[in-house]
Short mmCIF file of C-alpha atoms and ligand atoms in Angstrom, two decimals:
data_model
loop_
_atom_site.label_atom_id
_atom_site.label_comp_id
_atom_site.label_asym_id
_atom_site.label_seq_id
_atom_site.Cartn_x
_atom_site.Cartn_y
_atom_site.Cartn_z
CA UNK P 1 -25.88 54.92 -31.67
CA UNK P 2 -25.98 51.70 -32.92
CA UNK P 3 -23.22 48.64 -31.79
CA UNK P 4 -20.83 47.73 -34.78
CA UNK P 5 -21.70 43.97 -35.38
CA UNK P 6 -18.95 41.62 -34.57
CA UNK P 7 -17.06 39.91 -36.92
CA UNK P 8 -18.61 36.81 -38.54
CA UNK P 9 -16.82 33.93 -37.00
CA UNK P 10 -16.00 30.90 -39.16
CA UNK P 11 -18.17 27.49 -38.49
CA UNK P 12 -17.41 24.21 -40.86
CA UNK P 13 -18.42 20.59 -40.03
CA UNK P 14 -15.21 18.20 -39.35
CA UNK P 15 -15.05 15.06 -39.56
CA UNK P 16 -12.22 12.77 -38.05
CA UNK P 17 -12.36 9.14 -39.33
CA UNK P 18 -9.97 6.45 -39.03
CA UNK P 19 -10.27 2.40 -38.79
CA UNK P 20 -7.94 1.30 -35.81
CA UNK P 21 -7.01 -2.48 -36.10
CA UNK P 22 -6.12 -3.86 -32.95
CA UNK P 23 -4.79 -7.58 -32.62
CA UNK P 24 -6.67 -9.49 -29.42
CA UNK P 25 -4.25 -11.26 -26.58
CA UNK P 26 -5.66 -14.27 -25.25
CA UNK P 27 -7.92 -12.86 -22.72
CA UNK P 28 -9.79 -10.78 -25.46
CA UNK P 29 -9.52 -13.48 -27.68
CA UNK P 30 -11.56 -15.51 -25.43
CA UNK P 31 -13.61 -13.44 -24.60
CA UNK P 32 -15.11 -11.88 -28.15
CA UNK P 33 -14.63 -15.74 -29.70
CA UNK P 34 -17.52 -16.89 -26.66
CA UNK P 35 -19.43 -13.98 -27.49
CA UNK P 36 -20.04 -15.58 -31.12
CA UNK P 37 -20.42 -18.66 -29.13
CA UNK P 38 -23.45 -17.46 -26.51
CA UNK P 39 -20.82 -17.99 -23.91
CA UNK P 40 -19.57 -14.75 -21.74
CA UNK P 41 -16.29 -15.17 -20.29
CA UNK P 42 -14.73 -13.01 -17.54
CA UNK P 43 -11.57 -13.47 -15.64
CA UNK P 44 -10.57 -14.14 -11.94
CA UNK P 45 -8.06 -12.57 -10.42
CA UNK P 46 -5.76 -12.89 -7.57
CA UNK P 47 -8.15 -11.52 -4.79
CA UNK P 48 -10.55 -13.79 -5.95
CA UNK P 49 -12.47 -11.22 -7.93
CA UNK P 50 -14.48 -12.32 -11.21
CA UNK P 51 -14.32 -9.48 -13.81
CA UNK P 52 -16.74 -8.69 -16.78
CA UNK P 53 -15.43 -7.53 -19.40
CA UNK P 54 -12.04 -8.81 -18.43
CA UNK P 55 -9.25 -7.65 -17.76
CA UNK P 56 -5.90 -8.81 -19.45
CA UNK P 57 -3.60 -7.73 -16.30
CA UNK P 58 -4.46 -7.87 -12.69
CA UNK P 59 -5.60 -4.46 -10.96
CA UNK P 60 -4.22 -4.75 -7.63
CA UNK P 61 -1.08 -7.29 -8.41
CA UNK P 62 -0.20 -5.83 -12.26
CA UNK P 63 0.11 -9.19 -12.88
CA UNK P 64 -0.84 -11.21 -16.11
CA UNK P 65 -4.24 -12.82 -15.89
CA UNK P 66 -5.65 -15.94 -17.60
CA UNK P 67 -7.91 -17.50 -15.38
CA UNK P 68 -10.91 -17.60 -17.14
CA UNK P 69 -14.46 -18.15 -15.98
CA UNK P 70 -18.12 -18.41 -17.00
CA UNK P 71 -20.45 -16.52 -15.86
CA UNK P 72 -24.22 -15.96 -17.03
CA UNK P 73 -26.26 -14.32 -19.57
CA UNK P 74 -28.63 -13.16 -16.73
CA UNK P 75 -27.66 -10.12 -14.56
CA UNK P 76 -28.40 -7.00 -12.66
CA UNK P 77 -28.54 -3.46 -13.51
CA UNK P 78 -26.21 -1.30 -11.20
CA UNK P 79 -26.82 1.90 -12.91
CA UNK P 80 -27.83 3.50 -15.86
CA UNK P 81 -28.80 6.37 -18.12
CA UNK P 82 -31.77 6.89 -20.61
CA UNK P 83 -30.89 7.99 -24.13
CA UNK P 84 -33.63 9.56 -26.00
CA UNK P 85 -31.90 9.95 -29.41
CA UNK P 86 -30.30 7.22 -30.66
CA UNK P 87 -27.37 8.06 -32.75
CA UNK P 88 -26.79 6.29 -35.92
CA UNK P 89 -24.49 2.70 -35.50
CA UNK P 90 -25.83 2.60 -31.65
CA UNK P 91 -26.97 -0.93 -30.42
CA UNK P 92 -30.74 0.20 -30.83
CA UNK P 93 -32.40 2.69 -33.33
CA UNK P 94 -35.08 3.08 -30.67
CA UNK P 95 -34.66 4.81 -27.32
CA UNK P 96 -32.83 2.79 -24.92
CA UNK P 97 -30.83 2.88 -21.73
CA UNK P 98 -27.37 2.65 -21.30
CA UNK P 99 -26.77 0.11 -18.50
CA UNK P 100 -24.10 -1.43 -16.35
CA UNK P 101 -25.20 -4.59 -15.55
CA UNK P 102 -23.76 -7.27 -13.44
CA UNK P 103 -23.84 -10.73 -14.42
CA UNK P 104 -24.35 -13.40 -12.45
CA UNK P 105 -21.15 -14.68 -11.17
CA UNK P 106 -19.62 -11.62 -11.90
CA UNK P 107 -18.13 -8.70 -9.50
CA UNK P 108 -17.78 -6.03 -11.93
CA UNK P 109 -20.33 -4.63 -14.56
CA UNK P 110 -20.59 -4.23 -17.91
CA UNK P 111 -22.13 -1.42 -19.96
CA UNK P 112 -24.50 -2.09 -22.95
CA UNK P 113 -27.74 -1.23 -24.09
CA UNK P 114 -31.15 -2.12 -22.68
CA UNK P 115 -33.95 -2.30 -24.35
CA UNK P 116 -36.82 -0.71 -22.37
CA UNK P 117 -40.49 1.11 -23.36
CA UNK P 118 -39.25 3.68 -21.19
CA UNK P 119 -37.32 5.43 -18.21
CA UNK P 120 -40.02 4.25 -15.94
CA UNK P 121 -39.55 0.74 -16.47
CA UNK P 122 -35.73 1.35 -15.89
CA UNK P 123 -34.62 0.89 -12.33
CA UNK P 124 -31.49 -0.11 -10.38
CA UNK P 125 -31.64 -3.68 -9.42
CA UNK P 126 -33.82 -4.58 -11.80
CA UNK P 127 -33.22 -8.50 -13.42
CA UNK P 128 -32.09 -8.16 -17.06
CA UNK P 129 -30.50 -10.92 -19.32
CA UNK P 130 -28.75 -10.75 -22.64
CA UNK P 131 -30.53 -10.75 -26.51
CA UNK P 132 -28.14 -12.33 -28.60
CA UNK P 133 -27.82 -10.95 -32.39
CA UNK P 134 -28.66 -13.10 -34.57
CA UNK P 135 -25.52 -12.81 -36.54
CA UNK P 136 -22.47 -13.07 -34.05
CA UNK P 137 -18.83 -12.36 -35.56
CA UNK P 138 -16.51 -12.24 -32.48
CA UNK P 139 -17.71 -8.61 -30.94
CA UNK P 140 -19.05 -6.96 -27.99
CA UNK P 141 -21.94 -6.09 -30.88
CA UNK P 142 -22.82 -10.05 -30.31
CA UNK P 143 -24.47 -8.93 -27.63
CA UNK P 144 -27.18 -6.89 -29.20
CA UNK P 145 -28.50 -5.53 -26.26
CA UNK P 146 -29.91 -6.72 -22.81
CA UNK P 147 -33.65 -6.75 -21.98
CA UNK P 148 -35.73 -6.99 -18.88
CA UNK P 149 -35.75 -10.32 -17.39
CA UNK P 150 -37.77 -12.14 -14.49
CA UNK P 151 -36.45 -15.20 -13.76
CA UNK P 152 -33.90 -15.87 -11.18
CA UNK P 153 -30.43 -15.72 -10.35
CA UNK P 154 -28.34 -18.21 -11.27
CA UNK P 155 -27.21 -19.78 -8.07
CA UNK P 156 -23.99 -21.58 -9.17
CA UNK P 157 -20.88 -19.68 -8.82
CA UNK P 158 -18.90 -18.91 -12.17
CA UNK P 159 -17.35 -22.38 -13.92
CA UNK P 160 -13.52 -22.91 -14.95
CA UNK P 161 -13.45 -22.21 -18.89
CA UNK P 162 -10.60 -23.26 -20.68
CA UNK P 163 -11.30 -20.72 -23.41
CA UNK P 164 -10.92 -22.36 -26.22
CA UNK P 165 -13.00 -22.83 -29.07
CA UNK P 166 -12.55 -23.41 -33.31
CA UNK P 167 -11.47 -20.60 -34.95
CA UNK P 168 -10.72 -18.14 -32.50
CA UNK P 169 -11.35 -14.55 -32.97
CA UNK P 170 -7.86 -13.07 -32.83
CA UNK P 171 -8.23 -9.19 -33.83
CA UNK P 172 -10.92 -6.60 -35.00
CA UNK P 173 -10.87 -3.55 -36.75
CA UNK P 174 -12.80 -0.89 -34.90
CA UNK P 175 -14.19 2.28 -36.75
CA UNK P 176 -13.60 5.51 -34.99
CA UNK P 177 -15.40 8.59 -36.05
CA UNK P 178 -15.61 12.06 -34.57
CA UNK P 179 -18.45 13.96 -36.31
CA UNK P 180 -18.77 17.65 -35.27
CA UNK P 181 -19.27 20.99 -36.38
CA UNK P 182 -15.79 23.01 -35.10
CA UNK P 183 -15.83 27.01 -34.76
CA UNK P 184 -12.10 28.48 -34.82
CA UNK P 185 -13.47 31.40 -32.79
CA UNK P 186 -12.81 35.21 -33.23
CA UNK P 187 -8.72 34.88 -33.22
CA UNK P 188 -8.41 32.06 -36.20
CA UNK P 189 -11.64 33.36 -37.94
CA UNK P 190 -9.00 36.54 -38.48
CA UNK P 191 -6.09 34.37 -39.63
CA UNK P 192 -7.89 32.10 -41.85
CA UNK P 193 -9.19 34.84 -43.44
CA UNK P 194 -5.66 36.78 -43.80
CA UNK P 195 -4.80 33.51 -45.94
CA UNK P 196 -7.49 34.13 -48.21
CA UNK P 197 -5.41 37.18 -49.44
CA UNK P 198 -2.62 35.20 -48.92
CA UNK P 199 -0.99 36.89 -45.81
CA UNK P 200 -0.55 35.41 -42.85
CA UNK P 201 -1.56 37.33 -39.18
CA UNK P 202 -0.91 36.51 -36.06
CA UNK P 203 -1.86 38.39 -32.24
CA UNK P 204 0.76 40.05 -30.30
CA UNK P 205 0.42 39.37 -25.88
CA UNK P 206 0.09 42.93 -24.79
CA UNK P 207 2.25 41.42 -21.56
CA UNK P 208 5.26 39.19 -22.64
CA UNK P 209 4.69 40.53 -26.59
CA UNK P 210 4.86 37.29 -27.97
CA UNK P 211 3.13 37.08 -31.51
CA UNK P 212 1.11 33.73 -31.79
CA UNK P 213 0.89 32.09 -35.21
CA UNK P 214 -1.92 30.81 -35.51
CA UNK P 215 -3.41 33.02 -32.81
CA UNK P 216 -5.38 31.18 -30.27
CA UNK P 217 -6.55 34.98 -28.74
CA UNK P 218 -5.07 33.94 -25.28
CA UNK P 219 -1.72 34.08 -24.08
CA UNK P 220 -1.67 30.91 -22.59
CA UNK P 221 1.40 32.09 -20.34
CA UNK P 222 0.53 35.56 -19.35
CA UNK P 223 -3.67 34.19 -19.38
CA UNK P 224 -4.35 37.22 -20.95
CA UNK P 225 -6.28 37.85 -24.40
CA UNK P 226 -4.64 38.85 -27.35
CA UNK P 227 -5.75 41.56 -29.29
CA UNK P 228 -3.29 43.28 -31.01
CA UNK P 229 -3.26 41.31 -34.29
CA UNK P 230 0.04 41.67 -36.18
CA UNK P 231 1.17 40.39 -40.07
CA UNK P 232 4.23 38.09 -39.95
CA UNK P 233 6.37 36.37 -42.78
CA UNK P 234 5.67 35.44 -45.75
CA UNK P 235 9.74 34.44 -45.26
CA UNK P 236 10.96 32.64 -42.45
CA UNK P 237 13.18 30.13 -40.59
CA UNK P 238 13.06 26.23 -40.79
CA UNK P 239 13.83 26.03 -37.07
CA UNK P 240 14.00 22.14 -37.08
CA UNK P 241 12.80 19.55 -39.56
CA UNK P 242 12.74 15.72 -39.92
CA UNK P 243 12.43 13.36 -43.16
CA UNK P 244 9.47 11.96 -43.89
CA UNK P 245 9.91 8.19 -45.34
CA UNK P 246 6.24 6.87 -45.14
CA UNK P 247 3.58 7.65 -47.72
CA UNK P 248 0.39 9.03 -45.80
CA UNK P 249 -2.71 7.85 -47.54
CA UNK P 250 -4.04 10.01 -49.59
CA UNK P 251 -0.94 12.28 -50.17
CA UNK P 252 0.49 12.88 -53.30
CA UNK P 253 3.81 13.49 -52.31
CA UNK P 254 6.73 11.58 -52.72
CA UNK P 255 9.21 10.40 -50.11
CA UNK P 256 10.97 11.49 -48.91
CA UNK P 257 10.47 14.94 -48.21
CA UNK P 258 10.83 17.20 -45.34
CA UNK P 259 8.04 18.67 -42.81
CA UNK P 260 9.62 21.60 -40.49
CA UNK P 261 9.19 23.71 -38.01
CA UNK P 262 9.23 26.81 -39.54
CA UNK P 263 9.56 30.81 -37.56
CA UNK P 264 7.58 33.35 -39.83
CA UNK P 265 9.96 36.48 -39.37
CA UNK P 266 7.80 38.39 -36.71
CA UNK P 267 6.34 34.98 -35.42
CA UNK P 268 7.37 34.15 -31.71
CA UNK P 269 6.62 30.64 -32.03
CA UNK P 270 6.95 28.27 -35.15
CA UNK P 271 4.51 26.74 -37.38
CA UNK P 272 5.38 23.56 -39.63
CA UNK P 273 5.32 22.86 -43.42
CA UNK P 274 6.68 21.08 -46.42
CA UNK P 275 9.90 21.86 -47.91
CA UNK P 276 10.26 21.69 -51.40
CA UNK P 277 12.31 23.28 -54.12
CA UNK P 278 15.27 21.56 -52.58
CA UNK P 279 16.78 18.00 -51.72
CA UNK P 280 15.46 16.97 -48.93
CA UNK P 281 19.44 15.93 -47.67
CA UNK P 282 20.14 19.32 -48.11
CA UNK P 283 17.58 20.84 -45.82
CA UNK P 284 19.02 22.39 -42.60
CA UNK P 285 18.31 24.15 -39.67
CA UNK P 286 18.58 28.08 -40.19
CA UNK P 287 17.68 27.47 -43.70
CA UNK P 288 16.01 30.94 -45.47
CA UNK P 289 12.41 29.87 -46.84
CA UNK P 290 9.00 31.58 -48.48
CA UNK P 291 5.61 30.05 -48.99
CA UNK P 292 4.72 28.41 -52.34
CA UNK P 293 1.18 28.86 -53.24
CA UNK P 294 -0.91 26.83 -55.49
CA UNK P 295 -3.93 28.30 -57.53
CA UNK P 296 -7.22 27.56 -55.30
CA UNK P 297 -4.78 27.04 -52.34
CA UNK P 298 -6.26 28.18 -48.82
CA UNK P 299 -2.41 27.96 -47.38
CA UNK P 300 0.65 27.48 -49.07
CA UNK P 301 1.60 24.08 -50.42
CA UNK P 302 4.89 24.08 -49.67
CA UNK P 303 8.32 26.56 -48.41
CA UNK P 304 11.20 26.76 -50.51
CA UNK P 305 14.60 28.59 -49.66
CA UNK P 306 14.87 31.91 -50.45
CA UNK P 307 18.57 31.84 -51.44
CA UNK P 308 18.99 34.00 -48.27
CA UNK P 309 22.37 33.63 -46.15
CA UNK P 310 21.17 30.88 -43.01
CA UNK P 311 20.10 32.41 -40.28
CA UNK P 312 22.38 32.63 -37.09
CA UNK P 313 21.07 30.12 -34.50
CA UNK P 314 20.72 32.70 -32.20
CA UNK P 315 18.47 34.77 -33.98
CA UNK P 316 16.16 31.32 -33.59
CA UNK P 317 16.99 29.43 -30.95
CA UNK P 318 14.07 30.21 -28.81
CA UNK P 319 12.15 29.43 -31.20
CA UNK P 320 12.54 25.52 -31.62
ZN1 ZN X 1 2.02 36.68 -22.82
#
């Protein structure tokens, strides 16, 4: 007897990628403008405390900080990590440690890169200073890494800095990207394929008999897997809906239109969706809707009303 080989489960690489823009208060400011300068600023606060990278409100009063300080470009490492594979956009494209290091003057440490032949000639304590890049725009990046260093502290305490300099950096525009390969596991593989044909499956809790759309294969009340895979819809309930008035990049949809919550009859939980086919003033909860598919589609475009009486809010209400 031979074992039936399991299903194939579904694998695709995802990628999440956004530029956040963040404006810089006066601390940050400061602190990313000296960068450009050579010039690493930290602030003190109320216990006396000088902290690298700093801090915009006091930890132990909550209090707004602006005290700023000096400190310098030579330090110590605390602790650190080696990182054999560099990914791409790190601070070296050669292995390197990550680092917290302690500047001189400074209580608290700062992570970065250091640039190192190796783990062995990595250790905690060890005298490090920074490399500037050569091309500084207002950016932790300024720093281009720290590298081993063996000249001494420096033995006067961290000076007053009045922050200021021309042209002040006042915001940046940071580039986040998540990068993975994502595996819906056994319970989506099954409803991703259902869509394919254009139906639309869910998994039934043996113990409360709740049907999950899209099916997770857990009942994350009961903690108990779901296995008994039901089909739902393709009608359903908007359940509750709002108006969307800002265009998404990358859309082509007009506002304003409606995204609901919609119950697939047989569902025990609600997905969402567009509503079409109708003004989106006129869209309501209880409202009677089917999928709309497009040709090529891998799930329906949009829901439009069925011309169905509204459901009672009854039938729905623990649904929402
Ligand atoms: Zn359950």
């Amino acid at each position: 007897m031979t074992a039936a080989s399991p299903p194939e489960v579904l694998r695709a690489p995802l990628v999440v990628e956004f530029p956040f823009t963040r404006s810089l208060g006066p601390v940050q400011s400061a602190f990313l403008t000296g960068l450009r300068e050579k010039t690493v600023l930290g602030v003190k606060t109320s216990d006396g405390r000088v902290v690298v990278p700093p801090v915009e409100y006091d930890p132990v009063t909550s209090e707004e900080v602006r005290a700023l300080v000096e400190v310098a470009a030579t330090g110590t490492v605390t602790t650190w990590a080696w990182n054999d594979h560099p990914r791409p956009h790190q601070p070296l494209d050669t292995p390197f440690a990550w680092a917290l290091v302690r500047l001189d003057g400074a209580d608290t440490a700062l992570l970065h890169a250091l640039d190192a032949l190796g783990p062995e000639a990595v250790r905690t304590g060890m005298r490090v200073r920074v490399r500037w890049a050569a091309e500084r725009t207002g950016a932790i990046t300024d720093i281009a890494c720290f590298e081993p260093f063996d000249g001494p502290a420096a033995e006067a305490g961290p000076a007053a800095h009045d922050g200021v300099f021309q042209d002040p950096v006042t915001g940046i525009v940071a580039e986040a990207r998540l990068d993975y390969v994502y595996s819906p596991g056994r319970a989506q593989t099954a409803y991703i394929n259902a869509l394919s044909e254009r139906r639309t499956v869910g998994e039934r809790c043996p113990s409360c008999h709740k049907v999950y759309v899209p099916p997770r294969g857990a009942c994350p009340t009961c903690g108990v897997a779901t296995t008994d895979r039901v089909e739902v819809g393709p009608a359903g309930t908007v359940t509750t809906f709002c108006i969307v008035n800002i265009k998404a990049k990358g859309l082509d949809i007009d506002v304003p239109y409606v995204y609901a919550h919609i119950a697939l009859d047989g569902a025990g939980l609600a997905l969402h969706g567009r509503i079409g086919g109708i003004p989106y003033d006129q869209v309501r909860m209880g409202l009677r809707v089917e999928p709309v598919w497009t040709e090529g589609g891998r799930y329906p475009d949009h829901y439009r009303p069925t011309g169905e009486p509204d459901a009672d809010y009854d039938a729905y209400k623990e649904l929402i």
